Every structure is written in C-alpha cells, then in structure tokens.
PDB file of C-alpha atoms in Angstrom:
ATOM      1  CA  MET R 577      -0.023  -0.061   0.050  1.00 48.00           C
ATOM      2  CA  GLN R 578       1.336   3.337  -1.068  1.00 47.00           C
ATOM      3  CA  SER R 579       1.796   6.030   1.487  1.00 43.00           C
ATOM      4  CA  PRO R 580      -0.656   9.078   0.949  1.00 39.00           C
ATOM      5  CA  LEU R 581       2.486  11.055   0.681  1.00 38.00           C
ATOM      6  CA  THR R 582       3.675   9.246  -2.286  1.00 36.00           C
ATOM      7  CA  ASP R 583       0.494   8.084  -3.893  1.00 42.00           C
ATOM      8  CA  VAL R 584      -0.220  10.415  -6.869  1.00 38.00           C
ATOM      9  CA  ASN R 585      -4.064   9.731  -6.575  1.00 45.00           C
ATOM     10  CA  ALA R 586      -4.225  10.908  -3.234  1.00 43.00           C
ATOM     11  CA  SER R 587      -5.842  14.286  -2.540  1.00 45.00           C
ATOM     12  CA  GLU R 588      -3.475  17.129  -2.075  1.00 46.00           C
ATOM     13  CA  PRO R 589      -4.055  19.897   0.485  1.00 51.00           C
ATOM     14  CA  SER R 590      -6.015  22.697  -1.148  1.00 53.00           C
ATOM     15  CA  ALA R 591      -4.193  25.654  -2.166  1.00 57.00           C
ATOM     16  CA  PRO R 592      -5.432  29.094  -0.727  1.00 58.00           C
ATOM     17  CA  PRO R 593      -7.200  31.016  -3.028  1.00 59.00           C
ATOM     18  CA  PRO R 594      -5.449  33.807  -4.888  1.00 61.00           C
ATOM     19  CA  ASP R 595      -4.969  37.362  -3.418  1.00 58.00           C
ATOM     20  CA  GLY R 596      -7.460  38.837  -5.985  1.00 57.00           C
ATOM     21  CA  GLU R 597     -10.079  36.130  -5.151  1.00 57.00           C
ATOM     22  CA  GLN R 598      -9.804  37.008  -1.363  1.00 57.00           C
ATOM     23  CA  LYS R 599      -9.881  40.742  -1.938  1.00 57.00           C
ATOM     24  CA  ALA R 600     -12.903  39.991  -4.150  1.00 56.00           C
ATOM     25  CA  LYS R 601     -14.764  38.247  -1.273  1.00 56.00           C
ATOM     26  CA  GLY R 602     -13.741  40.860   1.407  1.00 55.00           C
ATOM     27  CA  ASN R 603     -15.183  43.779  -0.847  1.00 65.00           C
ATOM     28  CA  GLY R 604     -18.368  41.588  -1.349  1.00 65.00           C
ATOM     29  CA  ARG R 605     -18.694  41.464   2.534  1.00 65.00           C
ATOM     30  CA  ARG R 606     -18.054  45.022   3.015  1.00 70.00           C
ATOM     31  CA  ASP R 607     -20.473  45.923   0.256  1.00 68.00           C
ATOM     32  CA  ARG R 608     -23.011  43.855   1.779  1.00 72.00           C
ATOM     33  CA  TRP R 609     -22.733  45.244   5.017  1.00 67.00           C
ATOM     34  CA  ALA R 610     -22.702  48.861   3.699  1.00 77.00           C
ATOM     35  CA  ASP R 611     -25.891  48.158   1.702  1.00 77.00           C
ATOM     36  CA  HIS R 612     -27.671  46.658   4.910  1.00 75.00           C
ATOM     37  CA  ARG R 613     -26.516  49.862   7.143  1.00 80.00           C
ATOM     38  CA  GLU R 614     -27.685  52.062   4.590  1.00 84.00           C
ATOM     39  CA  GLN R 615     -31.094  50.097   4.522  1.00 87.00           C
ATOM     40  CA  ARG R 616     -31.067  50.022   8.297  1.00 88.00           C
ATOM     41  CA  ARG R 617     -30.497  53.765   8.310  1.00 88.00           C
ATOM     42  CA  GLN R 618     -33.277  54.761   5.928  1.00 88.00           C
ATOM     43  CA  GLU R 619     -35.543  52.716   8.225  1.00 91.00           C
ATOM     44  CA  LEU R 620     -34.605  54.763  11.036  1.00 91.00           C
ATOM     45  CA  VAL R 621     -35.214  58.192   9.015  1.00 90.00           C
ATOM     46  CA  GLY R 622     -38.608  56.863   8.026  1.00 89.00           C
ATOM     47  CA  ALA R 623     -39.311  55.999  11.640  1.00 91.00           C
ATOM     48  CA  ALA R 624     -38.278  59.691  12.414  1.00 90.00           C
ATOM     49  CA  VAL R 625     -40.610  61.180   9.855  1.00 88.00           C
ATOM     50  CA  GLN R 626     -43.546  59.216  11.425  1.00 89.00           C
ATOM     51  CA  ALA R 627     -42.458  60.409  14.843  1.00 89.00           C
ATOM     52  CA  LEU R 628     -42.485  63.981  13.432  1.00 84.00           C
ATOM     53  CA  LEU R 629     -46.068  63.466  11.976  1.00 84.00           C
ATOM     54  CA  ARG R 630     -47.079  61.915  15.195  1.00 87.00           C
ATOM     55  CA  HIS R 631     -45.814  64.560  17.670  1.00 85.00           C
ATOM     56  CA  GLY R 632     -45.029  67.525  15.723  1.00 77.00           C
ATOM     57  CA  PRO R 633     -41.791  69.648  15.465  1.00 73.00           C
ATOM     58  CA  GLU R 634     -40.960  69.267  18.881  1.00 79.00           C
ATOM     59  CA  VAL R 635     -40.381  65.332  18.782  1.00 84.00           C
ATOM     60  CA  ASP R 636     -37.386  64.107  20.628  1.00 87.00           C
ATOM     61  CA  MET R 637     -35.032  61.286  20.150  1.00 89.00           C
ATOM     62  CA  GLU R 638     -36.911  59.135  22.933  1.00 91.00           C
ATOM     63  CA  GLN R 639     -40.148  59.250  20.701  1.00 92.00           C
ATOM     64  CA  VAL R 640     -38.151  58.480  17.532  1.00 92.00           C
ATOM     65  CA  ALA R 641     -36.469  55.640  19.235  1.00 92.00           C
ATOM     66  CA  ALA R 642     -40.061  54.325  20.052  1.00 93.00           C
ATOM     67  CA  ALA R 643     -41.346  54.798  16.705  1.00 92.00           C
ATOM     68  CA  ALA R 644     -38.708  52.911  15.329  1.00 91.00           C
ATOM     69  CA  GLY R 645     -38.758  49.887  18.101  1.00 92.00           C
ATOM     70  CA  VAL R 646     -35.158  50.425  19.125  1.00 91.00           C
ATOM     71  CA  SER R 647     -33.340  51.942  22.038  1.00 91.00           C
ATOM     72  CA  LYS R 648     -31.683  55.584  21.952  1.00 91.00           C
ATOM     73  CA  PRO R 649     -28.203  53.657  21.837  1.00 91.00           C
ATOM     74  CA  VAL R 650     -29.070  52.214  18.531  1.00 90.00           C
ATOM     75  CA  LEU R 651     -30.267  55.721  16.944  1.00 89.00           C
ATOM     76  CA  TYR R 652     -26.583  56.851  18.098  1.00 89.00           C
ATOM     77  CA  ARG R 653     -24.935  54.224  16.061  1.00 89.00           C
ATOM     78  CA  TYR R 654     -26.439  55.465  12.983  1.00 90.00           C
ATOM     79  CA  PHE R 655     -26.356  59.219  13.808  1.00 89.00           C
ATOM     80  CA  ALA R 656     -23.724  61.026  15.495  1.00 86.00           C
ATOM     81  CA  ASP R 657     -26.157  63.359  17.219  1.00 86.00           C
ATOM     82  CA  LYS R 658     -29.930  64.517  16.945  1.00 85.00           C
ATOM     83  CA  SER R 659     -28.802  67.236  14.471  1.00 86.00           C
ATOM     84  CA  GLN R 660     -27.554  64.637  12.086  1.00 89.00           C
ATOM     85  CA  LEU R 661     -30.723  62.761  12.220  1.00 89.00           C
ATOM     86  CA  TRP R 662     -32.628  65.991  11.587  1.00 88.00           C
ATOM     87  CA  VAL R 663     -30.541  66.700   8.541  1.00 90.00           C
ATOM     88  CA  ALA R 664     -31.268  63.056   7.249  1.00 90.00           C
ATOM     89  CA  VAL R 665     -35.004  63.934   7.660  1.00 88.00           C
ATOM     90  CA  SER R 666     -34.858  67.208   6.127  1.00 86.00           C
ATOM     91  CA  GLU R 667     -33.351  65.636   3.003  1.00 88.00           C
ATOM     92  CA  VAL R 668     -36.396  63.617   2.633  1.00 85.00           C
ATOM     93  CA  VAL R 669     -38.872  66.387   3.026  1.00 83.00           C
ATOM     94  CA  ALA R 670     -36.666  68.366   0.516  1.00 85.00           C
ATOM     95  CA  ALA R 671     -36.735  65.470  -2.047  1.00 86.00           C
ATOM     96  CA  ARG R 672     -40.217  65.453  -1.918  1.00 84.00           C
ATOM     97  CA  VAL R 673     -40.421  69.125  -2.756  1.00 84.00           C
ATOM     98  CA  VAL R 674     -38.310  68.581  -5.748  1.00 85.00           C
ATOM     99  CA  ASP R 675     -40.218  65.550  -6.919  1.00 86.00           C
ATOM    100  CA  THR R 676     -43.531  67.331  -6.954  1.00 86.00           C
ATOM    101  CA  ILE R 677     -42.819  70.657  -8.151  1.00 86.00           C
ATOM    102  CA  ALA R 678     -40.352  69.633 -11.146  1.00 82.00           C
ATOM    103  CA  PRO R 679     -42.802  67.631 -13.236  1.00 84.00           C
ATOM    104  CA  ALA R 680     -45.399  70.314 -12.518  1.00 82.00           C
ATOM    105  CA  VAL R 681     -43.099  72.926 -14.139  1.00 79.00           C
ATOM    106  CA  GLU R 682     -42.284  70.685 -17.135  1.00 78.00           C
ATOM    107  CA  GLN R 683     -45.510  69.885 -18.097  1.00 78.00           C
ATOM    108  CA  VAL R 684     -47.010  73.108 -18.678  1.00 73.00           C
ATOM    109  CA  ARG R 685     -46.398  75.322 -21.763  1.00 68.00           C
ATOM    110  CA  GLU R 686     -48.276  78.671 -21.213  1.00 74.00           C
ATOM    111  CA  GLU R 687     -46.472  81.289 -19.101  1.00 73.00           C
ATOM    112  CA  ARG R 688     -49.329  82.148 -16.649  1.00 82.00           C
ATOM    113  CA  ASP R 689     -49.712  78.315 -16.270  1.00 86.00           C
ATOM    114  CA  LEU R 690     -46.203  77.857 -15.529  1.00 84.00           C
ATOM    115  CA  VAL R 691     -46.497  80.232 -12.541  1.00 86.00           C
ATOM    116  CA  GLU R 692     -49.674  78.651 -11.174  1.00 90.00           C
ATOM    117  CA  ALA R 693     -48.320  75.536 -11.669  1.00 89.00           C
ATOM    118  CA  THR R 694     -45.247  75.850  -9.487  1.00 88.00           C
ATOM    119  CA  ILE R 695     -47.183  77.898  -6.858  1.00 91.00           C
ATOM    120  CA  ASP R 696     -49.948  75.068  -6.530  1.00 93.00           C
ATOM    121  CA  ALA R 697     -47.234  72.316  -6.499  1.00 90.00           C
ATOM    122  CA  TYR R 698     -45.311  73.971  -3.809  1.00 90.00           C
ATOM    123  CA  LEU R 699     -48.625  74.574  -1.783  1.00 93.00           C
ATOM    124  CA  GLY R 700     -49.706  71.170  -2.319  1.00 92.00           C
ATOM    125  CA  VAL R 701     -46.718  69.728  -0.700  1.00 88.00           C
ATOM    126  CA  ILE R 702     -47.255  72.126   2.561  1.00 88.00           C
ATOM    127  CA  GLU R 703     -51.043  70.880   2.354  1.00 90.00           C
ATOM    128  CA  SER R 704     -50.101  67.178   2.276  1.00 87.00           C
ATOM    129  CA  GLU R 705     -47.307  67.395   5.084  1.00 82.00           C
ATOM    130  CA  PRO R 706     -47.687  70.607   7.094  1.00 84.00           C
ATOM    131  CA  ARG R 707     -46.037  69.063  10.183  1.00 81.00           C
ATOM    132  CA  LEU R 708     -42.985  67.982   7.927  1.00 81.00           C
ATOM    133  CA  TYR R 709     -42.873  71.472   6.310  1.00 81.00           C
ATOM    134  CA  ARG R 710     -43.105  73.228   9.542  1.00 81.00           C
ATOM    135  CA  PHE R 711     -40.215  71.474  10.807  1.00 79.00           C
ATOM    136  CA  LEU R 712     -38.023  71.714   7.613  1.00 77.00           C
ATOM    137  CA  MET R 713     -38.468  75.725   7.674  1.00 76.00           C
ATOM    138  CA  HIS R 714     -38.500  76.224  11.670  1.00 74.00           C
ATOM    139  CA  GLN R 715     -35.217  74.034  11.911  1.00 75.00           C
ATOM    140  CA  SER R 716     -33.396  75.834   9.218  1.00 69.00           C
ATOM    141  CA  GLY R 717     -31.124  77.541  12.013  1.00 75.00           C
ATOM    142  CA  ASP R 718     -29.346  74.373  12.106  1.00 79.00           C
ATOM    143  CA  PRO R 719     -26.518  74.609   9.596  1.00 84.00           C
ATOM    144  CA  GLY R 720     -27.008  71.248   8.018  1.00 85.00           C
ATOM    145  CA  ILE R 721     -30.719  71.765   7.570  1.00 85.00           C
ATOM    146  CA  HIS R 722     -29.877  75.445   6.373  1.00 86.00           C
ATOM    147  CA  ARG R 723     -27.895  73.720   3.631  1.00 87.00           C
ATOM    148  CA  VAL R 724     -30.407  71.330   2.605  1.00 87.00           C
ATOM    149  CA  VAL R 725     -33.197  74.125   2.353  1.00 85.00           C
ATOM    150  CA  ALA R 726     -30.957  76.483   0.473  1.00 87.00           C
ATOM    151  CA  GLY R 727     -29.863  73.835  -1.912  1.00 89.00           C
ATOM    152  CA  THR R 728     -33.515  72.762  -2.507  1.00 87.00           C
ATOM    153  CA  SER R 729     -34.486  76.393  -3.275  1.00 89.00           C
ATOM    154  CA  ARG R 730     -31.452  76.668  -5.658  1.00 91.00           C
ATOM    155  CA  GLN R 731     -32.493  73.283  -7.483  1.00 89.00           C
ATOM    156  CA  VAL R 732     -36.174  74.465  -7.735  1.00 89.00           C
ATOM    157  CA  ALA R 733     -35.262  77.875  -8.974  1.00 91.00           C
ATOM    158  CA  ALA R 734     -32.547  76.651 -11.518  1.00 91.00           C
ATOM    159  CA  GLY R 735     -35.132  74.273 -13.051  1.00 87.00           C
ATOM    160  CA  LEU R 736     -37.628  76.997 -13.203  1.00 88.00           C
ATOM    161  CA  ALA R 737     -35.187  79.879 -14.520  1.00 90.00           C
ATOM    162  CA  ARG R 738     -34.356  77.437 -17.307  1.00 88.00           C
ATOM    163  CA  VAL R 739     -38.289  77.029 -18.221  1.00 85.00           C
ATOM    164  CA  ILE R 740     -38.831  80.621 -17.970  1.00 85.00           C
ATOM    165  CA  GLY R 741     -35.757  81.442 -19.876  1.00 87.00           C
ATOM    166  CA  ASP R 742     -37.089  79.365 -22.775  1.00 85.00           C
ATOM    167  CA  ARG R 743     -40.473  80.796 -23.024  1.00 82.00           C
ATOM    168  CA  LEU R 744     -38.992  84.336 -23.170  1.00 82.00           C
ATOM    169  CA  ARG R 745     -36.435  83.504 -25.904  1.00 85.00           C
ATOM    170  CA  THR R 746     -39.491  81.757 -27.740  1.00 83.00           C
ATOM    171  CA  LEU R 747     -41.380  85.289 -27.664  1.00 77.00           C
ATOM    172  CA  GLY R 748     -38.307  87.190 -28.778  1.00 82.00           C
ATOM    173  CA  LEU R 749     -37.755  88.833 -25.087  1.00 80.00           C
ATOM    174  CA  ASP R 750     -34.639  89.160 -23.402  1.00 82.00           C
ATOM    175  CA  ALA R 751     -34.053  86.071 -21.295  1.00 85.00           C
ATOM    176  CA  GLY R 752     -31.847  87.839 -18.569  1.00 86.00           C
ATOM    177  CA  PRO R 753     -34.767  88.301 -16.249  1.00 85.00           C
ATOM    178  CA  ALA R 754     -35.353  84.432 -16.055  1.00 88.00           C
ATOM    179  CA  GLU R 755     -33.168  83.579 -13.043  1.00 92.00           C
ATOM    180  CA  PRO R 756     -33.931  86.574 -10.620  1.00 91.00           C
ATOM    181  CA  TRP R 757     -37.501  85.931 -11.423  1.00 89.00           C
ATOM    182  CA  ALA R 758     -37.195  82.214 -10.713  1.00 90.00           C
ATOM    183  CA  TYR R 759     -35.258  83.051  -7.522  1.00 93.00           C
ATOM    184  CA  GLY R 760     -37.686  85.848  -6.547  1.00 91.00           C
ATOM    185  CA  LEU R 761     -40.656  83.313  -7.142  1.00 89.00           C
ATOM    186  CA  VAL R 762     -39.368  80.500  -5.082  1.00 91.00           C
ATOM    187  CA  GLY R 763     -38.395  82.862  -2.156  1.00 92.00           C
ATOM    188  CA  PHE R 764     -41.946  84.474  -2.316  1.00 92.00           C
ATOM    189  CA  VAL R 765     -43.768  81.199  -2.320  1.00 91.00           C
ATOM    190  CA  GLN R 766     -41.450  79.973   0.340  1.00 89.00           C
ATOM    191  CA  ALA R 767     -42.437  82.969   2.651  1.00 91.00           C
ATOM    192  CA  VAL R 768     -46.285  82.878   1.859  1.00 93.00           C
ATOM    193  CA  GLY R 769     -46.217  78.960   2.358  1.00 91.00           C
ATOM    194  CA  ASP R 770     -44.690  79.377   6.043  1.00 89.00           C
ATOM    195  CA  TRP R 771     -47.315  82.053   6.710  1.00 92.00           C
ATOM    196  CA  TRP R 772     -50.049  79.654   5.327  1.00 93.00           C
ATOM    197  CA  THR R 773     -49.082  76.793   7.350  1.00 89.00           C
ATOM    198  CA  THR R 774     -48.118  78.596  10.719  1.00 86.00           C
ATOM    199  CA  HIS R 775     -51.651  80.265  10.712  1.00 90.00           C
ATOM    200  CA  GLY R 776     -53.176  76.836  10.025  1.00 89.00           C
ATOM    201  CA  GLN R 777     -54.096  77.290   6.331  1.00 92.00           C
ATOM    202  CA  PRO R 778     -56.745  80.104   6.917  1.00 94.00           C
ATOM    203  CA  ILE R 779     -57.691  80.109   3.335  1.00 93.00           C
ATOM    204  CA  SER R 780     -58.071  77.453   0.589  1.00 95.00           C
ATOM    205  CA  ARG R 781     -55.113  76.056  -1.283  1.00 95.00           C
ATOM    206  CA  THR R 782     -57.018  77.193  -4.746  1.00 95.00           C
ATOM    207  CA  ALA R 783     -57.779  80.489  -3.535  1.00 95.00           C
ATOM    208  CA  LEU R 784     -54.009  81.366  -2.213  1.00 95.00           C
ATOM    209  CA  THR R 785     -52.635  79.834  -5.614  1.00 94.00           C
ATOM    210  CA  ASP R 786     -55.000  82.268  -7.593  1.00 92.00           C
ATOM    211  CA  TYR R 787     -54.023  85.239  -5.419  1.00 91.00           C
ATOM    212  CA  LEU R 788     -50.499  84.795  -5.671  1.00 91.00           C
ATOM    213  CA  THR R 789     -50.577  83.766  -9.567  1.00 90.00           C
ATOM    214  CA  ALA R 790     -52.548  87.066 -10.070  1.00 88.00           C
ATOM    215  CA  LEU R 791     -49.824  89.145  -8.077  1.00 86.00           C
ATOM    216  CA  LEU R 792     -46.596  87.451  -9.605  1.00 83.00           C
ATOM    217  CA  TRP R 793     -48.151  87.257 -13.062  1.00 80.00           C
ATOM    218  CA  SER R 794     -49.074  91.119 -13.123  1.00 74.00           C
ATOM    219  CA  GLY R 795     -45.339  91.849 -12.626  1.00 65.00           C
ATOM    220  CA  ILE R 796     -44.144  89.465 -15.550  1.00 63.00           C
ATOM    221  CA  GLU R 797     -46.866  90.655 -17.899  1.00 64.00           C
ATOM    222  CA  GLY R 798     -45.827  94.342 -17.326  1.00 59.00           C
ATOM    223  CA  VAL R 799     -42.515  93.600 -18.694  1.00 57.00           C
ATOM    224  CA  ARG R 800     -44.005  91.860 -21.647  1.00 58.00           C
ATOM    225  CA  ALA R 801     -46.398  94.839 -22.173  1.00 60.00           C
ATOM    226  CA  SER R 802     -43.556  97.251 -22.114  1.00 57.00           C
ATOM    227  CA  ALA R 803     -41.403  95.426 -24.587  1.00 57.00           C
ATOM    228  CA  ASP R 804     -40.561  96.906 -27.716  1.00 51.00           C
ATOM    229  CA  LEU R 805     -42.618  94.209 -29.751  1.00 49.00           C
ATOM    230  CA  PRO R 806     -45.622  94.252 -31.759  1.00 48.00           C
ATOM    231  CA  HIS R 807     -48.937  93.604 -29.924  1.00 46.00           C
ATOM    232  CA  GLU R 808     -49.604  90.405 -31.656  1.00 45.00           C
ATOM    233  CA  LEU R 809     -46.399  89.016 -30.451  1.00 42.00           C
ATOM    234  CA  THR R 810     -46.606  90.108 -26.847  1.00 44.00           C
ATOM    235  CA  ARG R 811     -49.973  88.431 -26.672  1.00 45.00           C
ATOM    236  CA  ALA R 812     -49.024  85.362 -28.622  1.00 42.00           C
ATOM    237  CA  HIS R 813     -49.038  83.035 -25.486  1.00 44.00           C
ATOM    238  CA  GLU R 814     -52.658  83.518 -24.954  1.00 46.00           C
ATOM    239  CA  ARG R 815     -55.090  81.030 -26.461  1.00 43.00           C
ATOM    240  CA  ILE R 816     -57.449  82.467 -29.027  1.00 42.00           C
ATOM    241  CA  VAL R 817     -60.919  81.218 -28.380  1.00 43.00           C
ATOM    242  CA  PRO R 818     -63.645  81.673 -31.351  1.00 44.00           C
TER     243      PRO R 818
END
C-alpha cells in the first residue's frame, strides 16, 4: 500500500485562493454590510418622519426610538447626534418638494400656467404634510438643515429659470430676467407658504394659488407689455377662443 504522501492519486491539500479572489470576497462582504447599514439607516429616518407626523416639530429622540422600535443607543450608532438625524429627515422632505414641483413645471407650456403650476405644486406639498414642512422651515437655523433648504431652493429655482428663459426666448424677449424671477418666485412662495401653514391654512389652497398667481403674473406681464414688440407677439402666449 502506498503512503498517501507518495500516492499520486491521493488528494492534495487545497491551495489558498489567489489574492485577487480573497480581496473580491472581502469587498463583497463590505458592500453587503454597507448596503445593510444604509437600508437600516433609511428605516430609522422613516421612523423619524413618522414620529414627526405623530408628535410635531418638537419630537425628541426618545419618541423617534419608540417609533423605530429600538433604543436610543441604537439610533446613535447610525447618527452621531440629533442634528445629524434631522438633517437626514430634512433631505427626505426636500426631495419630496423637488419631486413634486419639477414635473409640474415641465408639463406646462403657457407662461401664466407656469407660475400657477409652480405655486400650486409647492402649496400642495405643504398641504399634504404641514408638520413636516413646519419642521423643515423652523429648524433651518441648524447649519446642516439650512444647507439642505438652501440647496433645494436653488435646485427648484434653477429648473424654473431654465423653463422661464426658454419661454422668453420663444417670444423674442430678453431671457436675462429668468434667473432672478425664478429665485424671487421661489423665495416669495416659501415665505407665503410659511405664513399659510403657521396660521393653520386660513384660506384654501386654490384661493391662495389664484391670489399669488395674479400678483406675480401682473409683474411678468408688465414686462411683456412694455417690451418693444408688436402687440400680436406680446399676446402670442394666449389661446384665441373663436
């Protein structure tokens, strides 16, 4: 009988996997752990949103932990402090604002409708989730949340400026006012929206949209009317009804 040491048919000890394979396995484990951690983090942010809806802007970490079904120390494994959690929540709210306004702006083709759609979409976000909106605006003194709010405003205004500029160029008008108009519109509606939600929405969304559209459109139409263009061109945006 041959010794296993000399038997060519005997199984040999398996060689260690190549370095590249070991690194790939390690990277796979790290990626899975990172994905799991991010998923868990998003679940905790969702719980914080629910706690806000239930308890209002003064919600504390104890109430967030209860909504998530975890202890406070678990929250602090994912968020360094309360401020970091609120920044994550503000990012969720801000994304909802952008996701609501951007499609509304892109769909309209008439200039007055553009103003109306922007205002109505923004007020619609407030109307659907007033507590989240109040939280976002009233916590804006926090540097992290302020950056989120300011970034969201810039994102909405930039998209709006592009659309307004396209409309002005189509009419042969100077597109220079597009950007300041867009930023002014966003800031104006934010301020009025803050008043509206703080005072318990004393007038309907439809009425407020009409009031703000009438005021803002008067300014834009005034620029159009004073432009050195034939009357027919300055009115070209309006539909002619037989």
